[in-house]
mmCIF file of C-alpha atoms in Angstrom:
data_model
loop_
_atom_site.group_PDB
_atom_site.id
_atom_site.type_symbol
_atom_site.label_atom_id
_atom_site.label_comp_id
_atom_site.label_asym_id
_atom_site.label_seq_id
_atom_site.Cartn_x
_atom_site.Cartn_y
_atom_site.Cartn_z
ATOM 1 C CA MET A 1 49.648 -2.658 -21.523
ATOM 2 C CA GLN A 2 46.363 -4.320 -20.573
ATOM 3 C CA HIS A 3 44.521 -1.473 -22.303
ATOM 4 C CA GLN A 4 46.613 -2.004 -25.433
ATOM 5 C CA ALA A 5 45.921 -5.765 -25.421
ATOM 6 C CA ALA A 6 42.186 -5.148 -25.010
ATOM 7 C CA SER A 7 42.261 -2.632 -27.844
ATOM 8 C CA MET A 8 44.107 -5.053 -30.111
ATOM 9 C CA LYS A 9 41.571 -7.776 -29.361
ATOM 10 C CA ARG A 10 38.653 -5.423 -30.087
ATOM 11 C CA ASN A 11 40.239 -4.552 -33.423
ATOM 12 C CA LEU A 12 40.648 -8.234 -34.272
ATOM 13 C CA PHE A 13 36.914 -8.660 -33.676
ATOM 14 C CA HIS A 14 35.879 -5.525 -35.553
ATOM 15 C CA GLN A 15 38.023 -6.485 -38.534
ATOM 16 C CA ASP A 16 36.498 -10.004 -38.524
ATOM 17 C CA TYR A 17 39.783 -11.801 -37.884
ATOM 18 C CA ILE A 18 38.336 -13.591 -34.851
ATOM 19 C CA ASP A 19 34.844 -14.421 -33.642
ATOM 20 C CA GLU A 20 33.080 -15.396 -30.438
ATOM 21 C CA GLN A 21 34.854 -18.772 -30.317
ATOM 22 C CA PHE A 22 38.045 -16.925 -29.368
ATOM 23 C CA ASN A 23 36.248 -15.474 -26.320
ATOM 24 C CA GLU A 24 34.996 -18.925 -25.394
ATOM 25 C CA LEU A 25 38.573 -20.190 -25.422
ATOM 26 C CA GLU A 26 39.609 -17.318 -23.175
ATOM 27 C CA GLU A 27 36.889 -18.267 -20.713
ATOM 28 C CA LEU A 28 38.608 -21.662 -20.317
ATOM 29 C CA GLN A 29 41.864 -19.966 -19.311
ATOM 30 C CA ASP A 30 42.525 -19.711 -15.577
ATOM 31 C CA ASP A 31 45.337 -19.234 -13.046
ATOM 32 C CA ASP A 32 46.338 -22.896 -13.360
ATOM 33 C CA ASN A 33 46.763 -22.510 -17.119
ATOM 34 C CA PRO A 34 47.340 -18.806 -17.819
ATOM 35 C CA ASN A 35 48.638 -19.390 -21.374
ATOM 36 C CA PHE A 36 45.898 -21.778 -22.464
ATOM 37 C CA VAL A 37 44.615 -19.707 -25.407
ATOM 38 C CA GLU A 38 48.073 -18.944 -26.723
ATOM 39 C CA GLU A 39 48.993 -22.637 -26.517
ATOM 40 C CA VAL A 40 45.835 -23.689 -28.375
ATOM 41 C CA VAL A 41 46.402 -21.043 -31.057
ATOM 42 C CA ASN A 42 50.049 -22.096 -31.426
ATOM 43 C CA LEU A 43 48.917 -25.708 -31.898
ATOM 44 C CA PHE A 44 46.581 -24.451 -34.630
ATOM 45 C CA PHE A 45 49.442 -22.622 -36.343
ATOM 46 C CA THR A 46 51.738 -25.655 -36.084
ATOM 47 C CA ASP A 47 49.112 -28.020 -37.481
ATOM 48 C CA SER A 48 48.202 -25.529 -40.206
ATOM 49 C CA VAL A 49 51.722 -25.681 -41.634
ATOM 50 C CA ARG A 50 51.186 -29.393 -42.295
ATOM 51 C CA LEU A 51 47.728 -28.837 -43.781
ATOM 52 C CA ILE A 52 48.931 -26.029 -46.047
ATOM 53 C CA ARG A 53 51.805 -28.201 -47.281
ATOM 54 C CA ASN A 54 49.413 -31.088 -47.961
ATOM 55 C CA VAL A 55 47.015 -28.853 -49.891
ATOM 56 C CA ASP A 56 49.924 -27.469 -51.923
ATOM 57 C CA LEU A 57 50.986 -31.012 -52.789
ATOM 58 C CA ALA A 58 47.433 -32.088 -53.626
ATOM 59 C CA LEU A 59 46.950 -29.047 -55.885
ATOM 60 C CA ALA A 60 50.124 -29.980 -57.778
ATOM 61 C CA ASN A 61 48.899 -33.506 -58.560
ATOM 62 C CA GLU A 62 47.391 -34.278 -61.968
ATOM 63 C CA PRO A 63 44.623 -35.245 -62.213
ATOM 64 C CA CYS A 64 43.337 -33.271 -59.276
ATOM 65 C CA ASP A 65 41.728 -35.266 -56.441
ATOM 66 C CA PHE A 66 38.933 -32.903 -55.435
ATOM 67 C CA GLY A 67 37.768 -35.275 -52.703
ATOM 68 C CA ARG A 68 41.186 -35.174 -51.049
ATOM 69 C CA LEU A 69 41.361 -31.385 -51.416
ATOM 70 C CA ASP A 70 37.930 -31.011 -49.856
ATOM 71 C CA ASP A 71 38.889 -33.314 -46.971
ATOM 72 C CA LEU A 72 42.059 -31.337 -46.276
ATOM 73 C CA MET A 73 40.234 -28.020 -46.414
ATOM 74 C CA HIS A 74 37.486 -29.415 -44.193
ATOM 75 C CA GLN A 75 40.187 -30.144 -41.577
ATOM 76 C CA PHE A 76 41.657 -26.670 -41.958
ATOM 77 C CA LYS A 77 38.228 -25.063 -41.717
ATOM 78 C CA GLY A 78 37.435 -27.063 -38.562
ATOM 79 C CA SER A 79 40.728 -26.089 -36.947
ATOM 80 C CA SER A 80 40.158 -22.460 -37.889
ATOM 81 C CA SER A 81 36.668 -22.561 -36.456
ATOM 82 C CA SER A 82 37.918 -24.041 -33.176
ATOM 83 C CA ILE A 83 40.034 -20.942 -32.431
ATOM 84 C CA GLY A 84 37.599 -18.446 -33.936
ATOM 85 C CA ALA A 85 39.659 -17.633 -37.047
ATOM 86 C CA LYS A 86 36.734 -16.105 -38.910
ATOM 87 C CA ARG A 87 38.430 -14.849 -42.083
ATOM 88 C CA VAL A 88 40.458 -18.034 -42.536
ATOM 89 C CA LYS A 89 37.307 -20.094 -42.106
ATOM 90 C CA ARG A 90 35.506 -17.984 -44.723
ATOM 91 C CA GLU A 91 38.327 -18.508 -47.236
ATOM 92 C CA CYS A 92 38.271 -22.253 -46.529
ATOM 93 C CA SER A 93 34.545 -22.311 -47.339
ATOM 94 C CA GLN A 94 35.228 -20.539 -50.645
ATOM 95 C CA PHE A 95 37.868 -23.143 -51.475
ATOM 96 C CA GLN A 96 35.412 -25.942 -50.706
ATOM 97 C CA GLU A 97 32.819 -24.390 -53.006
ATOM 98 C CA TYR A 98 35.343 -24.484 -55.852
ATOM 99 C CA CYS A 99 36.124 -28.119 -54.972
ATOM 100 C CA ASN A 100 32.441 -28.974 -55.252
ATOM 101 C CA GLU A 101 32.397 -27.278 -58.668
ATOM 102 C CA ARG A 102 35.577 -29.191 -59.607
ATOM 103 C CA ASN A 103 37.159 -25.840 -60.499
ATOM 104 C CA ILE A 104 40.924 -26.225 -60.088
ATOM 105 C CA ASP A 105 41.695 -22.604 -61.007
ATOM 106 C CA GLY A 106 39.146 -21.399 -58.452
ATOM 107 C CA CYS A 107 40.701 -23.706 -55.845
ATOM 108 C CA LYS A 108 44.151 -22.310 -56.536
ATOM 109 C CA ARG A 109 42.930 -18.707 -56.271
ATOM 110 C CA ALA A 110 40.960 -19.443 -53.103
ATOM 111 C CA PHE A 111 43.972 -21.213 -51.595
ATOM 112 C CA GLN A 112 46.040 -18.062 -52.066
ATOM 113 C CA GLY A 113 43.321 -16.275 -50.063
ATOM 114 C CA VAL A 114 43.466 -18.956 -47.354
ATOM 115 C CA LYS A 115 47.235 -18.610 -47.056
ATOM 116 C CA GLN A 116 47.093 -14.825 -47.018
ATOM 117 C CA GLU A 117 44.408 -14.678 -44.307
ATOM 118 C CA TYR A 118 46.283 -17.315 -42.308
ATOM 119 C CA ALA A 119 49.553 -15.345 -42.494
ATOM 120 C CA THR A 120 47.825 -12.085 -41.547
ATOM 121 C CA LEU A 121 46.045 -13.724 -38.620
ATOM 122 C CA LYS A 122 49.289 -15.297 -37.398
ATOM 123 C CA THR A 123 51.048 -11.928 -37.459
ATOM 124 C CA LYS A 124 48.190 -10.190 -35.661
ATOM 125 C CA LEU A 125 47.740 -12.884 -32.994
ATOM 126 C CA ASP A 126 51.489 -13.157 -32.387
ATOM 127 C CA ALA A 127 51.531 -9.396 -31.707
ATOM 128 C CA TYR A 128 48.419 -9.637 -29.505
ATOM 129 C CA PHE A 129 49.874 -12.462 -27.403
ATOM 130 C CA GLN A 130 53.188 -10.589 -27.052
ATOM 131 C CA VAL A 131 51.392 -7.532 -25.671
ATOM 132 C CA ALA A 132 49.124 -9.676 -23.486
ATOM 133 C CA ARG A 133 52.163 -11.472 -21.993
ATOM 134 C CA GLU A 134 53.860 -8.154 -21.261
ATOM 135 C CA ALA A 135 50.661 -6.870 -19.617
ATOM 136 C CA SER A 136 50.403 -9.785 -17.196
#
């Protein structure tokens, strides 16, 4: 099982789902807090639900408040960066570029990318943590 968990983690890196920040989080994990990384990632996922809902609501408002959208995506990008969610972070940056251009259609398309990468990452990390728990 440990081999399978290590292999899954390597694949997450090679496929650019996570970056070095994820390793840095794992270095903070110890015997006193063996589930630290999983807890931090679960906090990210919980908070992301709120951010995604708020972006959805902001995108539905007319006229569009690009400043608010950018602020929300800045929060999401920061949270993503803190756990090493590389692909999510990249999609957030694309969204912010469209905000700066005041391109609502671009924002909506980019937000679909954010949500898709988020959902894929959640599925992959949930599976990784399941295997890692079984291995320990």
